[in-house]
PDB file of C-alpha atoms in Angstrom:
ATOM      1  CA  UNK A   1      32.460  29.834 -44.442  1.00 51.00           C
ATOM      2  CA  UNK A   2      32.569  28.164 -40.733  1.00 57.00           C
ATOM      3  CA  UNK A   3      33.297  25.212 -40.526  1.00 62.00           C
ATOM      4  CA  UNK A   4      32.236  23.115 -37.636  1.00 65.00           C
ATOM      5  CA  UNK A   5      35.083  20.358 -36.276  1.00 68.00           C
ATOM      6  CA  UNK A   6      32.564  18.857 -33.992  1.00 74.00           C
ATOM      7  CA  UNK A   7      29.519  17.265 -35.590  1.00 79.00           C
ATOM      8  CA  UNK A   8      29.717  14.656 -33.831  1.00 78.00           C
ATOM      9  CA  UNK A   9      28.377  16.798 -30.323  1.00 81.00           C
ATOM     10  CA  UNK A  10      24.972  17.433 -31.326  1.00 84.00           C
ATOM     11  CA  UNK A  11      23.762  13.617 -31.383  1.00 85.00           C
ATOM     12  CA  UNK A  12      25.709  12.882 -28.734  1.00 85.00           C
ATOM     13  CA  UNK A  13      24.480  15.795 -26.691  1.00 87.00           C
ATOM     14  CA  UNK A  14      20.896  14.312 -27.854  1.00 87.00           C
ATOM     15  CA  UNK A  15      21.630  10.760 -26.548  1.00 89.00           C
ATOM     16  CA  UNK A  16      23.399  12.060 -23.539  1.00 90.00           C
ATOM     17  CA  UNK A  17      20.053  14.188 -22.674  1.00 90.00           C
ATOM     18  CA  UNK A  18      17.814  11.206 -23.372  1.00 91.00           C
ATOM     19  CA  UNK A  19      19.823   8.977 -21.335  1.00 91.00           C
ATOM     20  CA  UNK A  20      19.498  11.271 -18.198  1.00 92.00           C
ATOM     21  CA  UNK A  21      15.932  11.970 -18.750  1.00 92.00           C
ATOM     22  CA  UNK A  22      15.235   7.759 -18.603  1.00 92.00           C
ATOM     23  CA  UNK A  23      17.114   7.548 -16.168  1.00 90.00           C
ATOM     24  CA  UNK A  24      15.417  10.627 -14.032  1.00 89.00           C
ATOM     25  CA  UNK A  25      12.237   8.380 -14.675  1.00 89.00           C
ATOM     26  CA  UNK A  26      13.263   5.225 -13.750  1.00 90.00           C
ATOM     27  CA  UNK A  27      14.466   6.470 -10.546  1.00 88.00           C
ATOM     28  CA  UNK A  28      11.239   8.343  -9.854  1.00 89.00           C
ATOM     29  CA  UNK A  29       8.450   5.006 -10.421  1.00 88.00           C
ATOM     30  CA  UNK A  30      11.509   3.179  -8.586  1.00 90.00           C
ATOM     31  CA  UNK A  31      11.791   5.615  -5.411  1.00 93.00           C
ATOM     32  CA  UNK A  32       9.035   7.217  -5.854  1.00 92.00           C
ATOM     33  CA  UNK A  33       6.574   4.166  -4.148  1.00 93.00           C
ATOM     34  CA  UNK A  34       9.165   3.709  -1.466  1.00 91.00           C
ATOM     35  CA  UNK A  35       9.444   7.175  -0.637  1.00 92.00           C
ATOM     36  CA  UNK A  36       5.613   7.744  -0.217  1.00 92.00           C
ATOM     37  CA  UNK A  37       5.158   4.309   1.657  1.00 89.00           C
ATOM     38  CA  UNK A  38       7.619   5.929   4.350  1.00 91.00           C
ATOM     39  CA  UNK A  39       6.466   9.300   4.643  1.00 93.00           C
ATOM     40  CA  UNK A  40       2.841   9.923   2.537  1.00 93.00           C
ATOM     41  CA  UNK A  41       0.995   6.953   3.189  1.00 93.00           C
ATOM     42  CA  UNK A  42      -2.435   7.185   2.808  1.00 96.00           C
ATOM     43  CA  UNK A  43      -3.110   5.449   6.450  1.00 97.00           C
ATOM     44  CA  UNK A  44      -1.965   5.921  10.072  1.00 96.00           C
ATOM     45  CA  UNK A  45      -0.847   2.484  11.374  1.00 96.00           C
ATOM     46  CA  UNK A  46      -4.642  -0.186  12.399  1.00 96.00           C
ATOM     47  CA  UNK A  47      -4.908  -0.742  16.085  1.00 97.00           C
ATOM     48  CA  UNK A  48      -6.892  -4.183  16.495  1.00 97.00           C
ATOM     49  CA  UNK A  49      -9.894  -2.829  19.051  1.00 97.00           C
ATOM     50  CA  UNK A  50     -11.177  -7.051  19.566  1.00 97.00           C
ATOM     51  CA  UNK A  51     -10.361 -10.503  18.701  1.00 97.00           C
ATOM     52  CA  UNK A  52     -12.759 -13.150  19.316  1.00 97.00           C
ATOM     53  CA  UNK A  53     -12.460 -16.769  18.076  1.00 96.00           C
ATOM     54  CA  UNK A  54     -15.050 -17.661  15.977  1.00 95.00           C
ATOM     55  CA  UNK A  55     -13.341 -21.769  15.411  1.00 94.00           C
ATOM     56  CA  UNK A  56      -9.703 -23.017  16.167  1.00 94.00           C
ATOM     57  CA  UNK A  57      -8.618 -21.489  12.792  1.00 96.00           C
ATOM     58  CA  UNK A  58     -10.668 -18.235  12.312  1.00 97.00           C
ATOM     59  CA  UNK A  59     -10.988 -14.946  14.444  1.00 97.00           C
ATOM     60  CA  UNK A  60     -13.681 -12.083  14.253  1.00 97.00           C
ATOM     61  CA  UNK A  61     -11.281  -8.796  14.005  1.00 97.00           C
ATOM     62  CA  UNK A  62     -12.105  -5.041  14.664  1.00 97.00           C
ATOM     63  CA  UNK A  63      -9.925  -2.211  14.720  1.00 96.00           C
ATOM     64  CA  UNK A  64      -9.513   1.743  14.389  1.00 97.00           C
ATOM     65  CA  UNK A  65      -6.826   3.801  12.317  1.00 97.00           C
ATOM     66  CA  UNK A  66      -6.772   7.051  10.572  1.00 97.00           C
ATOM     67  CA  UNK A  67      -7.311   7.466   7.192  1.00 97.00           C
ATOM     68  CA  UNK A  68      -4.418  10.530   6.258  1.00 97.00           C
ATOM     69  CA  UNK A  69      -4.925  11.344   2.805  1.00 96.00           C
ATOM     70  CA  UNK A  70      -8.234  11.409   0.508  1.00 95.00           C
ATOM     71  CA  UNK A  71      -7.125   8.260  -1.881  1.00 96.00           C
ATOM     72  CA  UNK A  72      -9.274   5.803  -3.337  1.00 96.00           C
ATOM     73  CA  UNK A  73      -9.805   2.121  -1.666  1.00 96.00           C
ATOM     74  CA  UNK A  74      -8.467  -0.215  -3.778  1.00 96.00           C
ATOM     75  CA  UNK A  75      -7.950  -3.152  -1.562  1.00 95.00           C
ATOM     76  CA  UNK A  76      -6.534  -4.895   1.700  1.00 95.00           C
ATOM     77  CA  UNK A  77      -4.068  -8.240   2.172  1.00 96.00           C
ATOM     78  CA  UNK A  78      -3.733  -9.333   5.466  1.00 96.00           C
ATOM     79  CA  UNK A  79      -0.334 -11.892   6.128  1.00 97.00           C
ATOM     80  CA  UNK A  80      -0.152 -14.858   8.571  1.00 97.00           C
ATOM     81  CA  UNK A  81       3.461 -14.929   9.939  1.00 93.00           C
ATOM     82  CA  UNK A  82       6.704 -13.055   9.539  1.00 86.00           C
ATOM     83  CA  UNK A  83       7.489 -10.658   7.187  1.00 83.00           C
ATOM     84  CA  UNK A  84      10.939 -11.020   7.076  1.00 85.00           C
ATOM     85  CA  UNK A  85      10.306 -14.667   7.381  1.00 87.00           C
ATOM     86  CA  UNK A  86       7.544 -17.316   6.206  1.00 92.00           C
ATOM     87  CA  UNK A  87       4.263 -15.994   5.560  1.00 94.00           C
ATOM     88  CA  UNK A  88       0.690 -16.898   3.567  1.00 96.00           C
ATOM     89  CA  UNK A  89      -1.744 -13.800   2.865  1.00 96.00           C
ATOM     90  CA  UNK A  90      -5.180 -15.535   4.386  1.00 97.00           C
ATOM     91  CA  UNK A  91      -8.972 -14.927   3.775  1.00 94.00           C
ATOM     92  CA  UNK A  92      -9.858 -11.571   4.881  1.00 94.00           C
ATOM     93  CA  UNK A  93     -13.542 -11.183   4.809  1.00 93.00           C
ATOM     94  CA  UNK A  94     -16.153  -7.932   5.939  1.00 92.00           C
ATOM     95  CA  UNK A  95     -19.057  -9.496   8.126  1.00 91.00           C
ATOM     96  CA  UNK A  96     -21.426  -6.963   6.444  1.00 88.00           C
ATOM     97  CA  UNK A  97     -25.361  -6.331   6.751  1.00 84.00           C
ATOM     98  CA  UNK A  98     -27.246  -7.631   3.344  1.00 84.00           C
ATOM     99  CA  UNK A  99     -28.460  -4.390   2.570  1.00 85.00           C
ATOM    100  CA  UNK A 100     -25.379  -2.036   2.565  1.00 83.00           C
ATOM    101  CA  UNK A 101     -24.184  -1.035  -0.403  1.00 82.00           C
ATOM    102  CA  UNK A 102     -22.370   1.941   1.247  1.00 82.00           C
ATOM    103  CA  UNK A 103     -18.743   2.038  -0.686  1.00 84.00           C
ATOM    104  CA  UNK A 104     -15.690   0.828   1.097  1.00 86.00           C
ATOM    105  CA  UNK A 105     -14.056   4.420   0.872  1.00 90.00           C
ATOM    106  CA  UNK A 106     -14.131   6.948   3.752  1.00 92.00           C
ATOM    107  CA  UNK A 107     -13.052  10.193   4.738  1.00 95.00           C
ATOM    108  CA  UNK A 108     -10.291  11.329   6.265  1.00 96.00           C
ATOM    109  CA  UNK A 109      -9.901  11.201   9.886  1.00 96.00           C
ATOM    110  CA  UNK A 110     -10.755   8.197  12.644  1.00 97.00           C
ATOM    111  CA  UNK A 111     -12.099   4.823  11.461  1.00 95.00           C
ATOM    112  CA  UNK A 112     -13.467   2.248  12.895  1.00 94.00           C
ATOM    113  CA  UNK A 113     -13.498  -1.147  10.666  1.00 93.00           C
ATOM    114  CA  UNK A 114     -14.486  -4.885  10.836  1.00 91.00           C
ATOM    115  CA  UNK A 115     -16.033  -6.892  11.876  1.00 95.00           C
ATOM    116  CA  UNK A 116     -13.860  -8.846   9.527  1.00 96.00           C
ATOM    117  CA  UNK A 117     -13.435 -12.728   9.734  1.00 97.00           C
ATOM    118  CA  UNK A 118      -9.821 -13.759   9.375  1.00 97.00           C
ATOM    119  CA  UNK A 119      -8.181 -17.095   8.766  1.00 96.00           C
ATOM    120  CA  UNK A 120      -5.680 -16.562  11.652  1.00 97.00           C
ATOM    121  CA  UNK A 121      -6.518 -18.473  14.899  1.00 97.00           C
ATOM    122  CA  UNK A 122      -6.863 -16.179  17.645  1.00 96.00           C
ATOM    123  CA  UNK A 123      -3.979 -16.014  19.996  1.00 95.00           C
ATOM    124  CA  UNK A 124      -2.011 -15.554  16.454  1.00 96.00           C
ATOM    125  CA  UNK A 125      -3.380 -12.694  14.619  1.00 96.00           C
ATOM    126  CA  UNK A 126      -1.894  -9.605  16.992  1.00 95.00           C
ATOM    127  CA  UNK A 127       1.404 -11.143  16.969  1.00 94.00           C
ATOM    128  CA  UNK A 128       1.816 -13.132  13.753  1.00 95.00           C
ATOM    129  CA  UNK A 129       0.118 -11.204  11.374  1.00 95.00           C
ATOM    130  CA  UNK A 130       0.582  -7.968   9.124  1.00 95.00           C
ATOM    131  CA  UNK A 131      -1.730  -6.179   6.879  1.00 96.00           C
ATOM    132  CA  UNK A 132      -0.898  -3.701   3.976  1.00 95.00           C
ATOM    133  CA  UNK A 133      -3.390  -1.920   2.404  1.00 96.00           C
ATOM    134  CA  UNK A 134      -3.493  -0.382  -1.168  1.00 97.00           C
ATOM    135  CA  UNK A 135      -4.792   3.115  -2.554  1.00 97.00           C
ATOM    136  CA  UNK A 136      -4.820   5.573  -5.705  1.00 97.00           C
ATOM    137  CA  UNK A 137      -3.792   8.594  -4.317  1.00 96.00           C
ATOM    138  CA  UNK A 138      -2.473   9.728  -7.862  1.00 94.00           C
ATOM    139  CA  UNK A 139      -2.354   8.197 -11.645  1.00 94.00           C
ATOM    140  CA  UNK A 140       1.773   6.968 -11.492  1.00 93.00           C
ATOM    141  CA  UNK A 141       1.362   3.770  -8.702  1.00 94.00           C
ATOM    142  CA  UNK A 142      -0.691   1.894  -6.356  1.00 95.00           C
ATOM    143  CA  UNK A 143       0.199   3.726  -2.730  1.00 95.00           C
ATOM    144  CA  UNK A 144       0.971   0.988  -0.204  1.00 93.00           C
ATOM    145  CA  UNK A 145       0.234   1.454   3.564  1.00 93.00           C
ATOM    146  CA  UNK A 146       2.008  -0.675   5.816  1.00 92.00           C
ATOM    147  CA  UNK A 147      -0.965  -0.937   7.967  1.00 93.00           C
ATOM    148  CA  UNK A 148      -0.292  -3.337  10.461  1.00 94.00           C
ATOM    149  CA  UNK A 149       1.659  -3.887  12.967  1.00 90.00           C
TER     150      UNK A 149
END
């Protein structure tokens, strides 16, 4: 008859493995985003092609950038000010024709976007302003591009 003198090792080796496997997954949805920000991000950085005031407060923007991967559009937030300082995300809105109901997603390669009408005066909005922009690439997160600057 064996006897064993450690029962205790089997729950603990039970809790031990669960531990590690939370833990695994907390650090992947916690680096995971940061990681693909840095080197996967689903845009190449927006170059602003023309500025033209439109009042004292608002501007008329277009720009160009490269769409890397094949993700789906989710949205856009464009910042007035310094990131690592005070900032307000402003009104960011497409000047579009009436009758296109073309969707806002697009293929991979060169862009060009806008006109969009921002709530950043003009002399402002290439130096006081950043935009991120948001995708699906995949079911875990929302992929962030830091778009701009």
């Amino acid at each position: 008859m064996s006897h064993h003198p450690y029962k205790w090792a089997t729950p603990l080796k039970a809790m031990l493995g669960t531990v590690t496997m939370l833990s695994v997954l907390y650090c992947f949805f916690m680096v995971g985003p940061a990681l693909e920000t840095r080197f996967f991000p689903a845009l190449g950085k927006m170059k602003i092609t023309s500025v033209e005031a439109l009042t004292g407060e608002t501007s008329i923007v277009r720009t160009a950038f490269s769409k890397l991967r094949a993700c789906e559009y989710l949205g856009i937030a464009w910042y007035y000010g310094s990131e690592a300082g005070v900032f307000e995300r402003v009104s960011m809105v497409p000047i579009r024709n009436p009758d296109d109901t073309s969707s806002p997603n697009r293929r991979v390669g060169l862009q060009r976007a806008g006109p969009w009408r921002i709530t950043i005066p003009e002399g402002d909005v290439r130096t006081r302003s950043y935009v991120q922009a948001f995708h699906r690439c995949h079911p875990f997160w929302t992929t962030v591009s830091e778009f701009y600057p």
